[in-house]
XYZ file of C-alpha atoms in Angstrom:
645
model
C -0.046 -0.032 0.060
C 1.154 3.578 -0.565
C 2.315 5.382 2.556
C -0.826 7.313 3.493
C -0.016 10.154 5.773
C -2.126 10.072 8.992
C -4.122 13.202 9.842
C -4.691 14.149 6.279
C -7.524 14.111 3.670
C -7.884 11.970 0.630
C -10.363 13.000 -2.181
C -11.672 10.397 -4.623
C -13.281 12.054 -7.553
C -15.331 11.033 -10.737
C -15.766 13.947 -13.018
C -18.703 12.802 -15.157
C -20.500 14.358 -18.116
C -23.260 15.891 -15.906
C -22.178 15.603 -12.251
C -18.760 15.462 -10.473
C -18.954 13.056 -7.522
C -16.516 13.293 -4.601
C -15.910 10.843 -1.801
C -13.611 12.442 0.837
C -11.741 10.376 3.413
C -11.359 12.495 6.373
C -8.315 12.431 8.714
C -10.212 10.203 11.204
C -11.105 7.552 8.470
C -14.675 8.405 7.999
C -16.129 9.195 4.537
C -17.947 12.294 3.311
C -19.710 12.542 0.002
C -20.317 15.488 -2.172
C -21.907 16.228 -5.665
C -21.786 19.171 -7.893
C -22.446 20.086 -11.522
C -19.473 19.238 -13.828
C -20.050 22.584 -15.685
C -21.121 25.715 -13.948
C -19.024 28.440 -15.489
C -20.733 31.215 -13.481
C -19.512 29.704 -10.247
C -16.240 27.846 -10.796
C -13.731 26.854 -13.495
C -13.126 23.146 -12.446
C -15.723 21.121 -10.607
C -13.109 18.819 -9.033
C -11.198 21.673 -7.421
C -14.316 23.546 -6.485
C -15.653 20.405 -4.696
C -12.356 20.146 -2.686
C -12.701 23.714 -1.653
C -16.198 23.305 -0.428
C -15.389 20.131 1.545
C -12.421 21.876 3.181
C -14.393 24.999 3.866
C -12.105 27.123 1.810
C -13.589 30.226 0.072
C -13.475 30.576 -3.649
C -10.260 32.202 -4.808
C -8.486 31.427 -1.489
C -5.492 29.023 -1.613
C -6.226 25.444 -0.937
C -4.219 24.153 2.205
C -2.280 21.467 0.271
C -0.631 20.337 3.409
C -3.928 18.918 4.672
C -4.230 16.644 1.624
C -2.499 13.257 1.307
C -3.868 12.365 -2.199
C -6.353 13.158 -4.911
C -7.497 10.141 -6.995
C -9.528 11.016 -10.029
C -11.265 9.783 -13.125
C -12.103 12.305 -15.735
C -13.945 12.659 -18.975
C -11.621 15.398 -20.209
C -9.903 13.076 -22.829
C -13.228 11.443 -23.820
C -14.953 14.753 -24.534
C -11.982 15.980 -26.496
C -12.067 13.015 -28.722
C -15.801 13.041 -29.194
C -15.876 16.755 -29.956
C -12.601 16.686 -31.911
C -11.121 19.236 -29.638
C -7.722 17.692 -29.086
C -4.229 18.999 -30.000
C -3.426 19.883 -33.630
C -1.448 16.705 -34.792
C 0.615 15.616 -37.709
C 0.902 11.995 -38.744
C 4.328 10.748 -39.950
C 3.811 7.400 -41.742
C 5.809 5.258 -44.200
C 5.473 6.499 -47.878
C 2.567 4.894 -49.607
C 0.453 4.429 -46.543
C -0.669 8.107 -46.014
C -4.313 7.234 -46.334
C -4.141 3.782 -44.686
C -5.684 4.962 -41.419
C -8.417 6.847 -43.374
C -9.228 3.785 -45.526
C -8.809 1.422 -42.453
C -10.895 -1.779 -42.793
C -13.841 -0.444 -44.668
C -16.275 -1.789 -42.124
C -19.907 -1.006 -42.706
C -21.716 -1.165 -39.354
C -24.895 -0.094 -41.108
C -25.062 -2.287 -44.142
C -27.892 -0.693 -46.107
C -26.792 2.933 -45.545
C -25.633 4.081 -49.008
C -24.041 7.329 -48.138
C -21.058 6.500 -45.785
C -20.081 9.537 -43.734
C -16.600 8.844 -42.077
C -15.837 10.613 -38.796
C -13.436 13.485 -39.062
C -9.777 12.285 -38.585
C -7.953 13.482 -35.483
C -4.809 14.336 -37.428
C -4.938 17.362 -39.763
C -1.746 16.713 -41.841
C 0.028 13.567 -43.107
C 3.756 13.497 -43.842
C 4.841 10.442 -45.911
C 8.342 9.296 -44.911
C 10.731 7.794 -47.435
C 11.718 4.640 -45.533
C 10.773 1.010 -45.282
C 11.769 -1.815 -43.024
C 10.712 -5.338 -44.165
C 8.667 -7.857 -42.101
C 11.906 -9.625 -41.159
C 14.027 -6.591 -40.295
C 15.774 -6.016 -43.662
C 16.202 -2.413 -44.872
C 14.011 -2.080 -47.993
C 14.493 1.584 -48.328
C 16.937 3.770 -46.292
C 15.374 6.500 -44.068
C 15.505 9.977 -45.783
C 16.057 11.970 -42.772
C 16.692 15.290 -44.583
C 13.428 15.073 -46.439
C 11.510 14.187 -43.258
C 13.098 17.310 -41.449
C 11.824 19.634 -44.117
C 8.255 18.288 -43.875
C 8.262 18.202 -40.063
C 9.653 21.754 -39.807
C 6.873 22.968 -42.238
C 4.235 21.331 -39.967
C 5.811 22.964 -36.936
C 5.757 26.246 -38.616
C 1.976 25.969 -39.207
C 1.675 25.813 -35.390
C 1.211 21.998 -35.083
C 2.920 20.826 -31.871
C 1.842 17.096 -31.634
C 3.367 14.449 -33.854
C 2.439 10.787 -34.185
C 4.951 8.479 -35.814
C 3.782 5.175 -37.371
C 6.073 3.195 -39.584
C 5.579 -0.166 -41.172
C 6.827 -3.076 -38.971
C 7.996 -0.324 -36.445
C 6.384 -2.304 -33.536
C 9.145 -4.897 -34.054
C 11.874 -2.893 -35.658
C 11.834 0.578 -34.169
C 15.089 1.933 -35.425
C 13.578 4.423 -37.883
C 10.864 5.455 -35.487
C 13.549 6.311 -32.870
C 15.435 8.429 -35.203
C 12.354 10.380 -36.364
C 11.193 10.820 -32.815
C 14.484 12.481 -31.929
C 14.243 14.675 -34.842
C 10.706 15.848 -33.994
C 11.678 16.600 -30.463
C 14.676 18.531 -31.670
C 12.459 20.571 -34.059
C 10.356 21.517 -31.071
C 7.206 19.202 -31.081
C 5.933 19.290 -27.445
C 4.205 15.773 -27.866
C 5.837 12.998 -29.816
C 4.091 9.588 -29.765
C 5.755 6.639 -31.411
C 4.065 3.487 -32.208
C 6.513 1.103 -30.771
C 6.110 2.785 -27.376
C 2.304 3.400 -27.538
C 1.091 0.144 -29.056
C 3.960 -2.239 -29.772
C 1.789 -4.778 -31.625
C 1.152 -5.784 -35.141
C -1.681 -4.352 -37.257
C -0.923 -0.940 -38.849
C -4.321 0.542 -38.660
C -5.133 -0.037 -35.011
C -1.543 0.548 -33.921
C -1.597 3.791 -36.000
C -4.895 5.026 -34.693
C -3.801 4.335 -31.150
C -0.629 6.332 -31.635
C -2.446 9.261 -33.211
C -4.987 9.346 -30.345
C -2.209 9.391 -27.845
C -0.571 12.367 -29.554
C -3.965 14.156 -29.915
C -5.173 13.648 -26.378
C -2.005 13.631 -24.102
C -1.324 17.400 -24.376
C -4.963 18.112 -23.269
C -4.523 15.810 -20.218
C -1.161 17.412 -19.436
C -2.672 20.845 -19.405
C -5.514 19.611 -17.177
C -2.904 17.963 -14.809
C -1.057 21.260 -14.693
C -4.224 23.248 -13.864
C -5.150 20.926 -11.024
C -1.630 20.849 -9.627
C -1.403 24.642 -9.650
C -4.316 24.539 -7.229
C -2.926 21.662 -5.185
C 0.876 22.144 -5.104
C 2.760 19.128 -3.699
C -0.389 16.894 -3.508
C -0.078 13.353 -4.829
C -2.262 13.268 -7.788
C -3.413 10.026 -9.472
C -5.685 9.205 -12.436
C -7.905 6.138 -13.239
C -6.775 4.409 -16.511
C -9.291 2.737 -18.873
C -7.844 -0.563 -17.731
C -9.019 -0.103 -14.081
C -5.842 0.848 -12.406
C -4.539 4.149 -11.052
C -1.359 5.803 -12.288
C 0.581 8.919 -11.343
C -0.673 11.972 -13.135
C 2.500 12.479 -15.128
C 2.267 8.942 -16.433
C -1.310 9.352 -17.513
C -1.458 9.119 -21.380
C -4.174 9.903 -23.830
C -4.665 6.373 -25.082
C -5.371 5.226 -21.498
C -7.861 7.905 -20.589
C -10.933 7.099 -22.712
C -12.857 5.115 -19.937
C -11.237 6.797 -17.033
C -14.475 7.485 -15.208
C -16.487 4.411 -15.983
C -13.561 2.023 -15.131
C -13.720 3.452 -11.479
C -17.393 2.408 -11.375
C -16.557 -1.155 -12.360
C -13.897 -1.380 -9.629
C -16.198 0.012 -7.065
C -19.133 -2.256 -8.116
C -16.975 -5.344 -7.954
C -15.401 -4.496 -4.580
C -18.730 -3.748 -2.681
C -20.614 -6.660 -4.354
C -18.008 -9.207 -3.296
C -18.066 -7.783 0.285
C -21.783 -8.322 0.234
C -21.384 -11.842 -0.929
C -22.286 -11.492 -4.742
C -19.603 -13.031 -7.048
C -21.466 -12.712 -10.336
C -22.831 -9.251 -11.125
C -24.069 -7.060 -14.026
C -22.756 -3.570 -13.308
C -25.442 -0.978 -14.190
C -24.097 2.537 -14.005
C -26.683 5.027 -15.014
C -25.415 8.586 -14.917
C -26.604 11.925 -16.278
C -25.293 11.479 -19.924
C -25.216 7.705 -20.522
C -25.585 4.335 -19.075
C -22.594 1.931 -18.811
C -23.040 -1.858 -18.334
C -20.502 -4.468 -17.621
C -20.289 -8.123 -16.907
C -18.193 -9.679 -13.899
C -17.892 -13.292 -13.012
C -14.761 -13.640 -11.037
C -12.313 -11.568 -13.076
C -12.327 -8.162 -14.822
C -13.078 -8.374 -18.540
C -10.992 -6.257 -20.732
C -11.118 -5.490 -24.366
C -7.821 -4.837 -26.176
C -9.256 -3.470 -29.465
C -12.007 -0.860 -29.055
C -13.501 1.613 -31.438
C -14.412 4.940 -29.821
C -15.776 7.942 -31.810
C -14.746 6.288 -35.138
C -11.201 5.630 -33.945
C -9.841 2.208 -33.345
C -7.783 1.974 -30.190
C -5.429 -0.909 -29.311
C -5.006 -0.400 -25.593
C -6.394 -2.425 -22.539
C -9.824 -1.140 -21.453
C -12.460 -2.457 -19.125
C -15.079 -4.099 -21.414
C -17.895 -1.649 -20.940
C -20.955 -1.200 -23.130
C -22.349 2.328 -23.212
C -25.705 3.414 -24.436
C -26.957 7.005 -24.704
C -29.618 6.680 -22.023
C -28.974 8.755 -19.016
C -30.828 11.098 -16.722
C -30.044 13.912 -19.088
C -31.162 12.042 -22.206
C -33.615 14.299 -24.112
C -37.140 13.225 -24.477
C -38.465 14.448 -27.807
C -41.668 14.112 -29.930
C -41.292 14.443 -33.746
C -44.918 14.631 -34.467
C -45.479 10.899 -34.725
C -43.374 9.188 -32.149
C -41.590 9.489 -28.746
C -37.738 9.247 -28.602
C -35.341 9.044 -25.707
C -31.794 10.248 -26.608
C -29.230 9.824 -28.012
C -28.771 13.676 -27.486
C -28.193 14.723 -23.870
C -28.768 17.936 -22.158
C -25.499 17.435 -20.212
C -24.935 19.710 -17.236
C -25.306 22.904 -19.177
C -28.201 23.647 -19.758
C -29.088 20.260 -18.185
C -32.688 18.933 -17.746
C -35.663 21.368 -17.602
C -35.766 21.049 -13.754
C -32.132 22.319 -13.453
C -33.259 25.906 -13.772
C -31.128 26.632 -16.954
C -33.812 26.544 -19.610
C -33.053 22.951 -20.655
C -35.260 20.443 -22.460
C -37.391 17.666 -21.081
C -35.238 14.673 -20.152
C -35.458 11.333 -18.274
C -34.724 13.053 -15.108
C -37.705 15.384 -15.623
C -39.876 12.234 -16.245
C -38.877 10.999 -12.861
C -39.501 14.289 -11.269
C -43.099 14.244 -12.717
C -43.947 10.694 -11.713
C -42.627 11.240 -8.180
C -39.531 8.984 -8.303
C -37.429 12.017 -7.707
C -38.404 14.327 -4.849
C -36.876 17.736 -5.355
C -36.921 18.208 -1.459
C -34.477 15.182 -1.258
C -32.334 15.936 -4.343
C -29.117 17.889 -3.889
C -29.861 21.574 -3.811
C -27.039 22.698 -6.249
C -29.126 24.744 -8.886
C -29.868 28.304 -9.647
C -27.546 31.304 -9.877
C -26.358 30.783 -6.393
C -26.094 26.928 -6.569
C -28.477 26.650 -3.658
C -31.909 25.927 -4.986
C -33.743 22.699 -5.436
C -35.032 21.102 -8.642
C -37.832 23.135 -10.287
C -40.852 20.804 -10.453
C -43.207 23.584 -11.739
C -41.492 24.062 -15.014
C -41.498 20.265 -15.530
C -45.269 20.147 -14.989
C -45.798 23.046 -17.332
C -43.497 21.517 -20.093
C -45.281 18.084 -19.827
C -48.693 19.781 -20.027
C -47.707 21.538 -23.179
C -46.480 18.359 -24.646
C -49.651 16.649 -23.908
C -51.502 19.402 -25.791
C -49.136 19.159 -28.661
C -49.678 15.353 -28.859
C -53.437 15.805 -28.811
C -53.264 18.514 -31.582
C -50.972 16.494 -33.909
C -52.274 12.908 -33.469
C -55.601 13.215 -31.738
C -54.430 10.865 -28.880
C -55.299 12.145 -25.471
C -52.637 11.312 -22.747
C -52.105 12.793 -19.366
C -48.632 14.255 -18.633
C -47.970 11.321 -16.251
C -48.750 8.741 -18.975
C -46.381 10.518 -21.406
C -43.638 10.566 -18.785
C -44.072 6.883 -17.937
C -43.995 6.048 -21.704
C -40.685 7.787 -21.967
C -39.332 5.940 -19.043
C -40.374 2.586 -20.600
C -38.422 3.472 -23.751
C -35.300 4.256 -21.701
C -35.679 1.046 -19.619
C -35.777 -0.989 -22.912
C -32.675 0.711 -24.268
C -30.772 -0.134 -21.141
C -32.068 -3.761 -20.831
C -30.928 -4.210 -24.438
C -27.421 -3.045 -23.560
C -27.252 -5.554 -20.641
C -28.437 -8.413 -23.095
C -25.707 -7.335 -25.396
C -22.939 -8.111 -22.850
C -24.574 -11.053 -21.283
C -27.237 -13.134 -23.142
C -25.578 -12.517 -26.494
C -22.343 -13.911 -25.121
C -23.800 -16.995 -23.739
C -24.430 -15.934 -20.009
C -27.719 -16.469 -18.212
C -28.471 -13.116 -16.929
C -31.011 -14.613 -14.400
C -28.123 -16.158 -12.438
C -26.529 -12.682 -11.827
C -27.180 -9.815 -9.364
C -27.909 -6.407 -10.880
C -25.486 -4.012 -9.097
C -26.922 -0.610 -9.683
C -25.188 2.606 -9.176
C -24.735 6.093 -10.670
C -26.932 9.111 -9.899
C -29.887 7.638 -11.820
C -29.349 3.915 -11.377
C -31.707 3.443 -8.382
C -34.578 5.239 -10.210
C -34.699 2.500 -12.870
C -33.055 -0.566 -11.095
C -36.257 -2.671 -10.536
C -37.814 -1.850 -13.934
C -34.632 -2.973 -15.663
C -34.425 -6.044 -13.596
C -38.097 -6.916 -14.381
C -37.286 -6.434 -18.134
C -34.410 -8.959 -17.953
C -36.047 -11.492 -15.432
C -33.399 -10.838 -12.843
C -34.373 -11.447 -9.254
C -31.695 -9.708 -7.191
C -30.887 -6.064 -7.178
C -28.018 -4.699 -5.077
C -27.745 -0.953 -4.254
C -24.865 0.121 -2.068
C -25.320 3.011 0.396
C -22.773 4.912 -1.759
C -24.335 3.942 -5.070
C -24.811 7.470 -6.134
C -21.100 8.176 -5.949
C -19.783 4.608 -6.495
C -17.512 5.587 -9.430
C -15.789 8.070 -7.179
C -15.547 5.468 -4.374
C -13.965 3.147 -6.809
C -11.186 5.579 -7.423
C -10.204 5.087 -3.803
C -10.457 1.383 -3.842
C -8.470 0.836 -7.080
C -4.998 -0.606 -7.260
C -2.102 1.061 -8.906
C -1.477 -0.747 -12.146
C 1.119 -0.804 -14.995
C 0.721 -3.035 -18.032
C 3.121 -3.776 -20.885
C 2.721 -5.928 -24.020
C 5.071 -7.229 -26.642
C 4.350 -8.824 -29.984
C 5.421 -12.494 -30.426
C 3.516 -13.923 -33.553
C 4.777 -17.459 -33.048
C 3.036 -20.881 -33.041
C 2.179 -22.157 -29.482
C 4.648 -24.838 -28.590
C 6.761 -25.613 -25.487
C 9.858 -24.289 -27.290
C 8.082 -20.946 -27.943
C 6.885 -20.721 -24.373
C 10.529 -21.121 -23.162
C 11.538 -18.446 -25.672
C 8.866 -16.113 -24.211
C 10.275 -16.234 -20.701
C 13.068 -13.628 -21.193
C 10.305 -11.327 -22.643
C 8.226 -11.879 -19.593
C 11.077 -11.068 -17.405
C 11.838 -7.848 -19.259
C 8.231 -6.751 -19.097
C 7.988 -7.644 -15.405
C 11.062 -5.504 -14.537
C 9.430 -2.529 -16.411
C 5.907 -2.840 -14.868
C 7.217 -3.609 -11.368
C 9.587 -0.536 -11.305
C 6.779 1.814 -12.573
C 4.481 0.736 -9.766
C 7.256 0.789 -7.154
C 8.058 4.357 -8.346
C 4.558 5.501 -7.238
C 5.105 4.629 -3.654
C 3.936 0.952 -3.559
C 6.188 -1.216 -1.304
C 7.529 -4.376 -2.853
C 5.434 -6.725 -0.753
C 2.231 -5.291 -2.139
C 3.107 -5.662 -5.725
C 1.910 -8.834 -7.589
C 2.467 -9.773 -11.306
C 0.009 -11.124 -13.690
C 1.414 -12.800 -16.904
C -0.871 -13.512 -19.865
C -0.678 -14.848 -23.405
C -2.936 -13.487 -26.112
C -3.799 -16.608 -28.099
C -5.789 -17.020 -31.309
C -6.406 -19.578 -33.960
C -4.013 -19.338 -36.922
C -5.647 -17.201 -39.707
C -8.104 -15.402 -37.399
C -7.893 -11.910 -35.805
C -9.551 -12.501 -32.531
C -7.326 -13.188 -29.492
C -8.283 -14.453 -25.965
C -6.226 -13.450 -22.861
C -5.025 -16.686 -21.262
C -3.133 -16.766 -17.899
C 0.481 -17.904 -18.318
C 0.681 -19.290 -14.756
C -1.537 -22.194 -13.364
C -3.493 -21.959 -10.107
C -0.593 -22.976 -7.963
C 1.682 -20.315 -9.368
C 3.823 -22.422 -11.655
C 3.959 -21.788 -15.492
C 1.086 -23.642 -17.206
C 2.160 -26.324 -19.693
C 1.067 -26.315 -23.313
C -1.851 -28.775 -22.866
C -3.175 -26.684 -20.057
C -3.024 -23.509 -22.067
C -4.790 -25.258 -25.007
C -7.538 -26.593 -22.690
C -8.186 -23.096 -21.089
C -8.208 -21.393 -24.554
C -10.686 -24.003 -25.943
C -12.860 -23.547 -22.802
C -12.979 -19.728 -23.121
C -13.437 -19.889 -26.963
C -16.308 -22.335 -26.720
C -18.053 -20.290 -24.015
C -17.784 -17.152 -26.175
C -18.241 -18.406 -29.739
C -19.921 -21.841 -29.293
C -17.521 -23.728 -31.507
C -13.880 -24.818 -31.802
C -11.461 -25.121 -34.748
C -9.298 -28.159 -33.667
C -7.678 -28.326 -37.080
C -6.077 -24.933 -36.714
C -2.901 -24.190 -34.801
C -2.874 -21.737 -31.915
C -0.764 -18.631 -32.317
C 0.820 -16.484 -29.568
C 0.095 -12.984 -30.879
C 1.534 -11.198 -27.847
C 2.564 -11.583 -24.265
C 1.648 -9.211 -21.404
C 2.714 -8.448 -17.819
C 0.624 -6.363 -15.436
C 2.057 -5.237 -12.127
C -0.630 -4.670 -9.580
C 0.168 -2.491 -6.428
C -2.499 -3.300 -3.784
C -4.128 -0.175 -2.530
C -6.872 0.263 0.030
C -9.304 -2.676 0.256
C -12.999 -2.219 0.667
C -12.899 -3.394 4.177
C -10.356 -0.632 5.035
C -12.382 2.098 3.465
C -15.954 0.949 4.153
C -18.385 3.771 5.187
C -19.403 3.623 8.835
C -23.125 3.916 9.600
C -24.598 4.328 13.112
C -26.594 1.249 14.286
C -30.321 1.412 13.833
C -32.433 1.294 16.965
C -35.838 -0.372 16.265
C -37.609 -0.871 12.937
C -37.513 1.278 10.087
C -40.083 4.061 9.976
C -41.051 6.286 7.053
C -39.150 9.646 7.084
C -41.914 11.169 4.878
C -44.949 10.246 2.746
C -44.623 10.226 -1.007
C -46.698 9.344 -4.150
C -45.364 7.598 -7.282
C -47.136 7.219 -10.591
C -46.502 3.729 -11.817
C -48.441 1.117 -13.722
C -50.943 3.726 -14.989
C -51.987 5.130 -11.494
C -50.760 7.077 -8.549
C -49.624 5.001 -5.530
C -48.580 5.774 -2.063
C -44.746 5.323 -1.559
C -43.415 6.132 1.882
C -39.681 7.328 1.961
C -37.307 5.719 4.349
C -34.096 7.455 5.351
């Protein structure tokens, strides 16, 4: 464990698309939670820093007493938003001559088969430099590197104001000599960010390796500026960020390629930890926030995807396997004259739902206000110009009344405002239930055997409806469910993962040849984790092989070591691969050889366990009694619903 300083605060933060959630660990070990809008430009510049100020009782503009803070652990959507909105750093791509359009052409996938007009997402690089060079597949020099020509082009790009450079050369993942020379040249010219493919994604496949490198160059400067801004407010404080893979890392090691699922990954960690403590070992994580809903499957080990497409860009980096749908509390409820729709557009935090007092549209949150599932008196009062007003229920009722009148005028159907709101909620529930089927039923898992672990600010409002739609019988909602992603930041381990391409047939001789590679990766990952204050006894190593059938593209991650700790023999590896392959795809290809595409080592520095950071609640004396009376519209009628607190 890191050496936590006694008598000091820790802040665990999830900066989401709508709300920023904070769990503060006080000097006495108790926990305090706080929630505020991620964007409120009239009141503060950064929600995370503003929340720390409020919890410490520091006035706006006054310096934060950094000496009182031990650590800040954060997940952020800064990189995700920059990628989605194409607001990253201006980037130039340097690639082997003849392949300048390779990333643009990519694999020519057609996710919507019958759409005749294909509109490609805008590329994240704005200029391409084709480099005269070529190293063959076996390391032979096909064409010498024209460094003088490359320098002319790179200087021209730099003169245009471009300061990020992504270098992707053919076979550079295995023979990086030319990439290293070009990187040194780019840094000498003055590029502030230089990402090279053999460092960022040292694996075969030019397109995904190239896209990953470009994204790293495009997003890393944005993250670096954000880190500098936060550090300027918290000088000397240990600052860590959650990576997409589910592990914390030092702020200065946080890279663009590892930041895409920074926030949701914390939710997965938190859900798994609290569910295991409650005795549930198979869960469906259901994280419904203000902008989207993230769902994940857990049955004993974290599931990761190593190739992911985000915002039209293929990323080859380890990420928690999370499926996201555009159905959150802020999803806009619209009527186009003939049908109701929920999402995919979101009102976000600014202007937010209609009830947020910023002139926003009707959303799922407003539906829950109207039907009584959200009581404005019990919701955080962070709205209005002063940030101290409750949700506005009156404007919600007025807008739904106007919508009911519009529906009657355009279609002749008479519906009460409550019926319309309940209809929108049913659409949202179906969208979320379908997302859960995608990560469970469609992959051969019987979802009825799992517990639905609900969290996120809007998860509890829809938990039972989603469970009913899926036939699930157990719903688990932790007392900190509303801020569980932030709580997960504090429970996450420090992790470092390294991979190296092998591309050889699985055999005992190949496994023996992989051992020096494992040793090299182990030294690198262990030293990275140790450099972040984790003592040696708390560092564990996880070694894996990425296996696939010869002639296929899909790999499975197979543990290199058997249960007892010894290296698994070839028959054991084959058996485990076949077990997992059959479970996922339903068939085997016994006539095909197995290929080791890559090997990987992950160093895991154990941090606070959930038992060590569990919230303390005073014992209850006597039976639960209603704190107040409430009414909820459900099943077509109003029903009494007492509120317990």
